[in-house]
PDB file of C-alpha atoms in Angstrom:
ATOM      1  CA  UNK T 863     -23.755 -52.076   9.247  1.00 46.00           C
ATOM      2  CA  UNK T 864     -20.032 -52.149   8.632  1.00 61.00           C
ATOM      3  CA  UNK T 865     -17.439 -52.819   5.995  1.00 71.00           C
ATOM      4  CA  UNK T 866     -16.938 -51.297   2.601  1.00 75.00           C
ATOM      5  CA  UNK T 867     -19.627 -51.458  -0.014  1.00 72.00           C
ATOM      6  CA  UNK T 868     -19.038 -49.945  -3.399  1.00 71.00           C
ATOM      7  CA  UNK T 869     -22.725 -49.423  -3.992  1.00 75.00           C
ATOM      8  CA  UNK T 870     -23.832 -45.832  -3.356  1.00 80.00           C
ATOM      9  CA  UNK T 871     -26.748 -45.140  -1.043  1.00 82.00           C
ATOM     10  CA  UNK T 872     -29.005 -44.388  -4.020  1.00 82.00           C
ATOM     11  CA  UNK T 873     -28.290 -47.903  -5.276  1.00 77.00           C
ATOM     12  CA  UNK T 874     -25.961 -46.914  -8.103  1.00 76.00           C
ATOM     13  CA  UNK T 875     -22.589 -48.595  -8.488  1.00 68.00           C
ATOM     14  CA  UNK T 876     -19.470 -46.493  -8.674  1.00 63.00           C
ATOM     15  CA  UNK T 877     -17.352 -47.451 -11.623  1.00 53.00           C
ATOM     16  CA  UNK T 878     -13.632 -48.016 -11.455  1.00 49.00           C
ATOM     17  CA  UNK T 879     -13.036 -45.318 -13.980  1.00 53.00           C
ATOM     18  CA  UNK T 880      -9.345 -44.831 -13.993  1.00 56.00           C
ATOM     19  CA  UNK T 881      -7.327 -47.339 -16.007  1.00 62.00           C
ATOM     20  CA  UNK T 882      -5.735 -50.454 -14.651  1.00 70.00           C
ATOM     21  CA  UNK T 883      -6.351 -51.237 -11.000  1.00 86.00           C
ATOM     22  CA  UNK T 884      -4.891 -54.100  -8.998  1.00 91.00           C
ATOM     23  CA  UNK T 885      -7.037 -55.523  -6.186  1.00 93.00           C
ATOM     24  CA  UNK T 886      -5.488 -56.335  -2.814  1.00 95.00           C
ATOM     25  CA  UNK T 887      -7.147 -58.196   0.013  1.00 93.00           C
ATOM     26  CA  UNK T 888      -7.082 -56.617   3.459  1.00 93.00           C
ATOM     27  CA  UNK T 889      -4.030 -58.529   4.622  1.00 94.00           C
ATOM     28  CA  UNK T 890      -2.089 -57.601   1.477  1.00 95.00           C
ATOM     29  CA  UNK T 891      -3.133 -53.986   1.908  1.00 95.00           C
ATOM     30  CA  UNK T 892      -1.930 -53.854   5.503  1.00 94.00           C
ATOM     31  CA  UNK T 893       1.373 -55.525   4.562  1.00 96.00           C
ATOM     32  CA  UNK T 894       2.046 -52.900   1.917  1.00 97.00           C
ATOM     33  CA  UNK T 895       1.492 -49.899   4.178  1.00 98.00           C
ATOM     34  CA  UNK T 896       4.319 -47.795   5.468  1.00 98.00           C
ATOM     35  CA  UNK T 897       3.497 -45.638   8.493  1.00 98.00           C
ATOM     36  CA  UNK T 898       5.750 -42.691   9.345  1.00 96.00           C
ATOM     37  CA  UNK T 899       7.854 -42.307  12.523  1.00 96.00           C
ATOM     38  CA  UNK T 900       4.717 -41.167  14.386  1.00 97.00           C
ATOM     39  CA  UNK T 901       2.830 -44.259  13.234  1.00 98.00           C
ATOM     40  CA  UNK T 902       0.702 -42.231  10.831  1.00 98.00           C
ATOM     41  CA  UNK T 903      -0.162 -42.320   7.147  1.00 98.00           C
ATOM     42  CA  UNK T 904      -1.771 -39.476   5.179  1.00 98.00           C
ATOM     43  CA  UNK T 905      -5.219 -40.196   3.755  1.00 98.00           C
ATOM     44  CA  UNK T 906      -6.529 -38.137   0.856  1.00 98.00           C
ATOM     45  CA  UNK T 907     -10.337 -38.063   0.810  1.00 98.00           C
ATOM     46  CA  UNK T 908     -12.016 -37.709  -2.592  1.00 98.00           C
ATOM     47  CA  UNK T 909     -15.728 -37.569  -3.419  1.00 97.00           C
ATOM     48  CA  UNK T 910     -16.440 -40.820  -5.294  1.00 96.00           C
ATOM     49  CA  UNK T 911     -19.093 -39.180  -7.445  1.00 96.00           C
ATOM     50  CA  UNK T 912     -17.774 -35.678  -8.256  1.00 96.00           C
ATOM     51  CA  UNK T 913     -14.053 -36.559  -7.907  1.00 96.00           C
ATOM     52  CA  UNK T 914     -13.548 -33.385  -5.858  1.00 97.00           C
ATOM     53  CA  UNK T 915     -10.687 -33.709  -3.373  1.00 98.00           C
ATOM     54  CA  UNK T 916     -12.335 -32.945  -0.047  1.00 98.00           C
ATOM     55  CA  UNK T 917      -9.602 -33.052   2.583  1.00 98.00           C
ATOM     56  CA  UNK T 918      -6.411 -34.692   3.750  1.00 98.00           C
ATOM     57  CA  UNK T 919      -6.144 -36.195   7.212  1.00 98.00           C
ATOM     58  CA  UNK T 920      -4.022 -38.755   9.042  1.00 98.00           C
ATOM     59  CA  UNK T 921      -4.648 -42.331  10.090  1.00 98.00           C
ATOM     60  CA  UNK T 922      -2.861 -44.646  12.443  1.00 98.00           C
ATOM     61  CA  UNK T 923      -3.278 -48.424  12.339  1.00 97.00           C
ATOM     62  CA  UNK T 924      -6.232 -48.312  14.737  1.00 98.00           C
ATOM     63  CA  UNK T 925      -8.117 -45.609  12.852  1.00 98.00           C
ATOM     64  CA  UNK T 926      -7.612 -47.503   9.586  1.00 98.00           C
ATOM     65  CA  UNK T 927      -8.919 -50.682  11.225  1.00 97.00           C
ATOM     66  CA  UNK T 928     -11.995 -48.792  12.506  1.00 98.00           C
ATOM     67  CA  UNK T 929     -12.516 -47.230   9.079  1.00 98.00           C
ATOM     68  CA  UNK T 930     -12.530 -50.646   7.424  1.00 96.00           C
ATOM     69  CA  UNK T 931     -14.776 -52.165  10.068  1.00 96.00           C
ATOM     70  CA  UNK T 932     -17.223 -49.253  10.118  1.00 97.00           C
ATOM     71  CA  UNK T 933     -17.204 -48.337   6.425  1.00 97.00           C
ATOM     72  CA  UNK T 934     -16.872 -44.668   7.442  1.00 98.00           C
ATOM     73  CA  UNK T 935     -13.743 -42.571   7.787  1.00 98.00           C
ATOM     74  CA  UNK T 936     -12.035 -42.572  11.176  1.00 98.00           C
ATOM     75  CA  UNK T 937      -8.869 -40.494  11.427  1.00 98.00           C
ATOM     76  CA  UNK T 938      -6.235 -39.773  14.046  1.00 98.00           C
ATOM     77  CA  UNK T 939      -6.434 -36.189  15.237  1.00 97.00           C
ATOM     78  CA  UNK T 940      -2.869 -34.966  15.659  1.00 96.00           C
ATOM     79  CA  UNK T 941      -3.983 -31.849  17.539  1.00 94.00           C
ATOM     80  CA  UNK T 942      -6.243 -33.697  19.977  1.00 96.00           C
ATOM     81  CA  UNK T 943      -4.219 -36.937  19.946  1.00 97.00           C
ATOM     82  CA  UNK T 944      -7.319 -39.072  19.707  1.00 98.00           C
ATOM     83  CA  UNK T 945      -9.385 -41.075  17.267  1.00 98.00           C
ATOM     84  CA  UNK T 946     -11.722 -38.883  15.249  1.00 97.00           C
ATOM     85  CA  UNK T 947     -14.782 -40.444  13.658  1.00 98.00           C
ATOM     86  CA  UNK T 948     -15.498 -37.855  10.989  1.00 98.00           C
ATOM     87  CA  UNK T 949     -19.078 -36.632  11.295  1.00 97.00           C
ATOM     88  CA  UNK T 950     -19.709 -38.191  14.710  1.00 96.00           C
ATOM     89  CA  UNK T 951     -20.811 -34.816  16.054  1.00 94.00           C
ATOM     90  CA  UNK T 952     -21.631 -32.850  12.864  1.00 94.00           C
ATOM     91  CA  UNK T 953     -23.440 -35.688  11.125  1.00 97.00           C
ATOM     92  CA  UNK T 954     -21.234 -35.171   8.090  1.00 97.00           C
ATOM     93  CA  UNK T 955     -19.930 -38.715   7.958  1.00 98.00           C
ATOM     94  CA  UNK T 956     -18.004 -40.007   4.959  1.00 98.00           C
ATOM     95  CA  UNK T 957     -19.131 -43.404   3.738  1.00 98.00           C
ATOM     96  CA  UNK T 958     -16.158 -45.271   2.323  1.00 97.00           C
ATOM     97  CA  UNK T 959     -16.729 -46.483  -1.211  1.00 96.00           C
ATOM     98  CA  UNK T 960     -13.192 -47.443  -2.096  1.00 96.00           C
ATOM     99  CA  UNK T 961      -9.748 -47.401  -0.535  1.00 97.00           C
ATOM    100  CA  UNK T 962      -6.554 -47.184  -2.558  1.00 97.00           C
ATOM    101  CA  UNK T 963      -2.875 -47.152  -1.733  1.00 98.00           C
ATOM    102  CA  UNK T 964      -0.034 -45.606  -3.692  1.00 98.00           C
ATOM    103  CA  UNK T 965       2.984 -47.327  -5.245  1.00 97.00           C
ATOM    104  CA  UNK T 966       5.244 -47.007  -2.224  1.00 96.00           C
ATOM    105  CA  UNK T 967       2.530 -47.677   0.338  1.00 98.00           C
ATOM    106  CA  UNK T 968       2.869 -44.408   2.219  1.00 98.00           C
ATOM    107  CA  UNK T 969      -0.337 -42.613   1.185  1.00 98.00           C
ATOM    108  CA  UNK T 970      -3.989 -43.666   1.117  1.00 98.00           C
ATOM    109  CA  UNK T 971      -6.661 -42.398  -1.260  1.00 98.00           C
ATOM    110  CA  UNK T 972     -10.169 -42.893   0.097  1.00 98.00           C
ATOM    111  CA  UNK T 973     -13.179 -42.445  -2.161  1.00 97.00           C
ATOM    112  CA  UNK T 974     -16.235 -41.538  -0.163  1.00 98.00           C
ATOM    113  CA  UNK T 975     -19.869 -40.630  -0.343  1.00 98.00           C
ATOM    114  CA  UNK T 976     -20.036 -37.632   2.013  1.00 98.00           C
ATOM    115  CA  UNK T 977     -23.178 -36.849   4.013  1.00 98.00           C
ATOM    116  CA  UNK T 978     -22.276 -33.150   4.080  1.00 97.00           C
ATOM    117  CA  UNK T 979     -19.411 -30.659   3.866  1.00 97.00           C
ATOM    118  CA  UNK T 980     -15.941 -32.002   4.676  1.00 97.00           C
ATOM    119  CA  UNK T 981     -14.622 -28.724   6.076  1.00 96.00           C
ATOM    120  CA  UNK T 982     -15.286 -27.361   9.561  1.00 94.00           C
ATOM    121  CA  UNK T 983     -15.862 -23.956   7.858  1.00 94.00           C
ATOM    122  CA  UNK T 984     -18.911 -25.374   6.113  1.00 95.00           C
ATOM    123  CA  UNK T 985     -17.197 -25.503   2.714  1.00 96.00           C
ATOM    124  CA  UNK T 986     -17.696 -28.709   0.753  1.00 96.00           C
ATOM    125  CA  UNK T 987     -13.927 -29.131   0.466  1.00 97.00           C
ATOM    126  CA  UNK T 988     -11.126 -27.913   2.726  1.00 97.00           C
ATOM    127  CA  UNK T 989      -9.307 -26.756  -0.424  1.00 97.00           C
ATOM    128  CA  UNK T 990     -11.461 -23.676  -1.002  1.00 96.00           C
ATOM    129  CA  UNK T 991      -8.567 -21.221  -1.361  1.00 96.00           C
ATOM    130  CA  UNK T 992      -6.666 -20.914  -4.616  1.00 95.00           C
ATOM    131  CA  UNK T 993      -3.632 -19.029  -5.797  1.00 95.00           C
ATOM    132  CA  UNK T 994      -4.662 -16.120  -8.018  1.00 89.00           C
ATOM    133  CA  UNK T 995      -4.410 -16.886 -11.686  1.00 73.00           C
ATOM    134  CA  UNK T 996      -1.592 -15.015 -13.325  1.00 60.00           C
ATOM    135  CA  UNK T 997      -0.820 -15.170 -17.029  1.00 49.00           C
ATOM    136  CA  UNK T 998       2.645 -14.853 -18.506  1.00 46.00           C
TER     137      UNK T 998
ATOM    138  CA  UNK G 273       8.036 -19.723 -19.996  1.00 46.00           C
ATOM    139  CA  UNK G 274       7.248 -19.637 -16.313  1.00 61.00           C
ATOM    140  CA  UNK G 275       4.459 -18.993 -13.894  1.00 71.00           C
ATOM    141  CA  UNK G 276       1.023 -20.483 -13.688  1.00 75.00           C
ATOM    142  CA  UNK G 277      -1.387 -20.251 -16.546  1.00 72.00           C
ATOM    143  CA  UNK G 278      -4.807 -21.734 -16.213  1.00 71.00           C
ATOM    144  CA  UNK G 279      -5.162 -22.190 -19.958  1.00 75.00           C
ATOM    145  CA  UNK G 280      -4.501 -25.777 -21.048  1.00 80.00           C
ATOM    146  CA  UNK G 281      -1.997 -26.475 -23.819  1.00 82.00           C
ATOM    147  CA  UNK G 282      -4.828 -27.151 -26.259  1.00 82.00           C
ATOM    148  CA  UNK G 283      -6.080 -23.621 -25.595  1.00 77.00           C
ATOM    149  CA  UNK G 284      -9.072 -24.605 -23.469  1.00 76.00           C
ATOM    150  CA  UNK G 285      -9.655 -22.961 -20.113  1.00 68.00           C
ATOM    151  CA  UNK G 286     -10.109 -25.104 -17.044  1.00 63.00           C
ATOM    152  CA  UNK G 287     -13.161 -24.137 -15.131  1.00 53.00           C
ATOM    153  CA  UNK G 288     -13.261 -23.622 -11.401  1.00 50.00           C
ATOM    154  CA  UNK G 289     -15.892 -26.256 -11.066  1.00 53.00           C
ATOM    155  CA  UNK G 290     -16.188 -26.790  -7.382  1.00 56.00           C
ATOM    156  CA  UNK G 291     -18.286 -24.297  -5.473  1.00 62.00           C
ATOM    157  CA  UNK G 292     -17.015 -21.212  -3.753  1.00 70.00           C
ATOM    158  CA  UNK G 293     -13.308 -20.493  -4.099  1.00 86.00           C
ATOM    159  CA  UNK G 294     -11.380 -17.680  -2.443  1.00 91.00           C
ATOM    160  CA  UNK G 295      -8.402 -16.280  -4.385  1.00 93.00           C
ATOM    161  CA  UNK G 296      -5.142 -15.537  -2.597  1.00 95.00           C
ATOM    162  CA  UNK G 297      -2.157 -13.696  -4.015  1.00 94.00           C
ATOM    163  CA  UNK G 298       1.249 -15.324  -3.716  1.00 93.00           C
ATOM    164  CA  UNK G 299       2.212 -13.472  -0.569  1.00 94.00           C
ATOM    165  CA  UNK G 300      -1.089 -14.374   1.134  1.00 95.00           C
ATOM    166  CA  UNK G 301      -0.618 -17.992   0.071  1.00 95.00           C
ATOM    167  CA  UNK G 302       2.884 -18.188   1.525  1.00 94.00           C
ATOM    168  CA  UNK G 303       1.723 -16.547   4.768  1.00 96.00           C
ATOM    169  CA  UNK G 304      -0.996 -19.136   5.221  1.00 97.00           C
ATOM    170  CA  UNK G 305       1.260 -22.172   4.781  1.00 98.00           C
ATOM    171  CA  UNK G 306       2.307 -24.329   7.658  1.00 98.00           C
ATOM    172  CA  UNK G 307       5.356 -26.511   7.024  1.00 98.00           C
ATOM    173  CA  UNK G 308       6.023 -29.506   9.286  1.00 97.00           C
ATOM    174  CA  UNK G 309       9.020 -29.953  11.609  1.00 96.00           C
ATOM    175  CA  UNK G 310      11.090 -31.087   8.610  1.00 97.00           C
ATOM    176  CA  UNK G 311      10.116 -27.948   6.686  1.00 98.00           C
ATOM    177  CA  UNK G 312       7.857 -29.928   4.365  1.00 98.00           C
ATOM    178  CA  UNK G 313       4.235 -29.769   3.238  1.00 98.00           C
ATOM    179  CA  UNK G 314       2.347 -32.560   1.454  1.00 98.00           C
ATOM    180  CA  UNK G 315       1.186 -31.787  -2.081  1.00 98.00           C
ATOM    181  CA  UNK G 316      -1.652 -33.781  -3.624  1.00 98.00           C
ATOM    182  CA  UNK G 317      -1.425 -33.803  -7.417  1.00 98.00           C
ATOM    183  CA  UNK G 318      -4.689 -34.081  -9.340  1.00 98.00           C
ATOM    184  CA  UNK G 319      -5.252 -34.158 -13.103  1.00 97.00           C
ATOM    185  CA  UNK G 320      -7.026 -30.871 -13.904  1.00 96.00           C
ATOM    186  CA  UNK G 321      -8.991 -32.438 -16.731  1.00 96.00           C
ATOM    187  CA  UNK G 322      -9.956 -35.936 -15.538  1.00 96.00           C
ATOM    188  CA  UNK G 323      -9.867 -35.113 -11.787  1.00 96.00           C
ATOM    189  CA  UNK G 324      -7.918 -38.328 -11.178  1.00 97.00           C
ATOM    190  CA  UNK G 325      -5.637 -38.088  -8.138  1.00 98.00           C
ATOM    191  CA  UNK G 326      -2.206 -38.871  -9.555  1.00 98.00           C
ATOM    192  CA  UNK G 327       0.211 -38.848  -6.630  1.00 98.00           C
ATOM    193  CA  UNK G 328       1.183 -37.265  -3.352  1.00 98.00           C
ATOM    194  CA  UNK G 329       4.644 -35.817  -2.808  1.00 98.00           C
ATOM    195  CA  UNK G 330       6.351 -33.311  -0.534  1.00 98.00           C
ATOM    196  CA  UNK G 331       7.492 -29.743  -1.032  1.00 98.00           C
ATOM    197  CA  UNK G 332       9.741 -27.474   0.958  1.00 98.00           C
ATOM    198  CA  UNK G 333       9.724 -23.686   0.583  1.00 97.00           C
ATOM    199  CA  UNK G 334      12.313 -23.799  -2.187  1.00 98.00           C
ATOM    200  CA  UNK G 335      10.540 -26.447  -4.238  1.00 98.00           C
ATOM    201  CA  UNK G 336       7.279 -24.522  -3.951  1.00 98.00           C
ATOM    202  CA  UNK G 337       9.039 -21.341  -5.088  1.00 97.00           C
ATOM    203  CA  UNK G 338      10.516 -23.213  -8.085  1.00 98.00           C
ATOM    204  CA  UNK G 339       7.106 -24.715  -8.869  1.00 98.00           C
ATOM    205  CA  UNK G 340       5.501 -21.283  -8.957  1.00 96.00           C
ATOM    206  CA  UNK G 341       8.326 -19.751 -10.998  1.00 96.00           C
ATOM    207  CA  UNK G 342       8.517 -22.631 -13.479  1.00 97.00           C
ATOM    208  CA  UNK G 343       4.827 -23.517 -13.733  1.00 97.00           C
ATOM    209  CA  UNK G 344       5.766 -27.197 -13.385  1.00 98.00           C
ATOM    210  CA  UNK G 345       5.850 -29.348 -10.256  1.00 98.00           C
ATOM    211  CA  UNK G 346       9.118 -29.418  -8.314  1.00 98.00           C
ATOM    212  CA  UNK G 347       9.115 -31.542  -5.164  1.00 98.00           C
ATOM    213  CA  UNK G 348      11.526 -32.318  -2.360  1.00 98.00           C
ATOM    214  CA  UNK G 349      12.683 -35.925  -2.531  1.00 97.00           C
ATOM    215  CA  UNK G 350      12.817 -37.206   1.040  1.00 96.00           C
ATOM    216  CA  UNK G 351      14.752 -40.341   0.017  1.00 94.00           C
ATOM    217  CA  UNK G 352      17.371 -38.499  -2.029  1.00 96.00           C
ATOM    218  CA  UNK G 353      17.228 -35.284   0.038  1.00 97.00           C
ATOM    219  CA  UNK G 354      17.242 -33.103  -3.048  1.00 98.00           C
ATOM    220  CA  UNK G 355      14.970 -31.033  -5.255  1.00 98.00           C
ATOM    221  CA  UNK G 356      13.106 -33.156  -7.765  1.00 97.00           C
ATOM    222  CA  UNK G 357      11.758 -31.535 -10.899  1.00 98.00           C
ATOM    223  CA  UNK G 358       9.112 -34.080 -11.858  1.00 98.00           C
ATOM    224  CA  UNK G 359       9.659 -35.267 -15.420  1.00 97.00           C
ATOM    225  CA  UNK G 360      13.123 -33.732 -15.783  1.00 96.00           C
ATOM    226  CA  UNK G 361      14.504 -37.118 -16.827  1.00 94.00           C
ATOM    227  CA  UNK G 362      11.351 -39.019 -17.905  1.00 94.00           C
ATOM    228  CA  UNK G 363       9.792 -36.146 -19.803  1.00 97.00           C
ATOM    229  CA  UNK G 364       6.594 -36.655 -17.812  1.00 97.00           C
ATOM    230  CA  UNK G 365       6.417 -33.125 -16.487  1.00 98.00           C
ATOM    231  CA  UNK G 366       3.302 -31.811 -14.751  1.00 98.00           C
ATOM    232  CA  UNK G 367       2.219 -28.381 -15.908  1.00 98.00           C
ATOM    233  CA  UNK G 368       0.605 -26.542 -13.008  1.00 97.00           C
ATOM    234  CA  UNK G 369      -2.859 -25.267 -13.824  1.00 96.00           C
ATOM    235  CA  UNK G 370      -3.984 -24.337 -10.343  1.00 96.00           C
ATOM    236  CA  UNK G 371      -2.676 -24.451  -6.794  1.00 97.00           C
ATOM    237  CA  UNK G 372      -4.942 -24.696  -3.768  1.00 97.00           C
ATOM    238  CA  UNK G 373      -4.368 -24.777  -0.026  1.00 98.00           C
ATOM    239  CA  UNK G 374      -6.538 -26.323   2.644  1.00 98.00           C
ATOM    240  CA  UNK G 375      -8.288 -24.631   5.558  1.00 97.00           C
ATOM    241  CA  UNK G 376      -5.434 -25.018   8.028  1.00 96.00           C
ATOM    242  CA  UNK G 377      -2.693 -24.354   5.498  1.00 98.00           C
ATOM    243  CA  UNK G 378      -0.883 -27.648   5.937  1.00 98.00           C
ATOM    244  CA  UNK G 379      -1.705 -29.391   2.650  1.00 98.00           C
ATOM    245  CA  UNK G 380      -1.482 -28.294  -0.991  1.00 98.00           C
ATOM    246  CA  UNK G 381      -3.690 -29.489  -3.841  1.00 98.00           C
ATOM    247  CA  UNK G 382      -2.082 -28.965  -7.233  1.00 98.00           C
ATOM    248  CA  UNK G 383      -4.121 -29.339 -10.403  1.00 97.00           C
ATOM    249  CA  UNK G 384      -1.920 -30.238 -13.320  1.00 98.00           C
ATOM    250  CA  UNK G 385      -1.854 -31.091 -16.979  1.00 98.00           C
ATOM    251  CA  UNK G 386       0.484 -34.109 -17.015  1.00 98.00           C
ATOM    252  CA  UNK G 387       2.695 -34.887 -20.027  1.00 98.00           C
ATOM    253  CA  UNK G 388       2.655 -38.598 -19.154  1.00 97.00           C
ATOM    254  CA  UNK G 389       2.183 -41.126 -16.349  1.00 97.00           C
ATOM    255  CA  UNK G 390       2.744 -39.841 -12.822  1.00 97.00           C
ATOM    256  CA  UNK G 391       3.997 -43.152 -11.444  1.00 96.00           C
ATOM    257  CA  UNK G 392       7.496 -44.563 -11.877  1.00 94.00           C
ATOM    258  CA  UNK G 393       5.805 -47.927 -12.623  1.00 94.00           C
ATOM    259  CA  UNK G 394       4.308 -46.442 -15.785  1.00 95.00           C
ATOM    260  CA  UNK G 395       0.802 -46.284 -14.313  1.00 95.00           C
ATOM    261  CA  UNK G 396      -1.078 -43.046 -14.905  1.00 96.00           C
ATOM    262  CA  UNK G 397      -1.642 -42.667 -11.156  1.00 97.00           C
ATOM    263  CA  UNK G 398       0.405 -43.956  -8.238  1.00 97.00           C
ATOM    264  CA  UNK G 399      -2.896 -45.102  -6.668  1.00 97.00           C
ATOM    265  CA  UNK G 400      -3.349 -48.150  -8.899  1.00 96.00           C
ATOM    266  CA  UNK G 401      -3.941 -50.630  -6.063  1.00 96.00           C
ATOM    267  CA  UNK G 402      -7.318 -50.900  -4.413  1.00 95.00           C
ATOM    268  CA  UNK G 403      -8.751 -52.820  -1.494  1.00 95.00           C
ATOM    269  CA  UNK G 404     -10.919 -55.682  -2.713  1.00 89.00           C
ATOM    270  CA  UNK G 405     -14.557 -54.855  -2.737  1.00 73.00           C
ATOM    271  CA  UNK G 406     -16.454 -56.722  -0.073  1.00 60.00           C
ATOM    272  CA  UNK G 407     -20.172 -56.557   0.441  1.00 49.00           C
ATOM    273  CA  UNK G 408     -21.867 -56.911   3.815  1.00 46.00           C
TER     274      UNK G 408
END
């Protein structure tokens, strides 16, 4: 099975909850994207259900193409310099529910249904550390 | 008034809703950060109340320092090569409610209370374009 499908695995539909949204077809999406000098674009991964931001990783054109074809996130590992199908070894794949692009086309926001924790530490989100609260 | 204050302007407290969180003091936070070869770190901005991802922008050490001192987002504009206090001209400032860092210290997640739209187009979020839904 491949491609994006907004229906969650339990059969529910995710709602487009946030205001006005403009739909692009795949060719329009690709035309709007701006990759950096290394051929990469940052991809923010957000849980489609809880809205928790899970991680940020990088994609090149090939990993984006694989992501769209597979319906699961595939990144470019900058440290290993290779394609990285998230969850291929851990089982914690991220099923892509929706893919958005920002106003200047240089950042992706990917809404996913995660099969498990996003972080290699076992935390649900990579953003598990917070600056201490300090009051004026 | 400066510094971060988790209390919203209507007096409500934002809850740390998402699982286990480890608190860092400011010195620990700065020690953990990894800036890129241009001295920049990406900062994801999320609405603390709605959890909508609003934008992604870049910070250098100085803009982060100003953000923490002011309690409002200050970025580094890569196109203008200057500090950019979000909302300084539009009035659409982003009050910082919480600041998180990811597991490898190379991305920030900033939860804010925005005074208005994040996007220069007038959209609430810069991520107002979505890939057309296609079913298998």
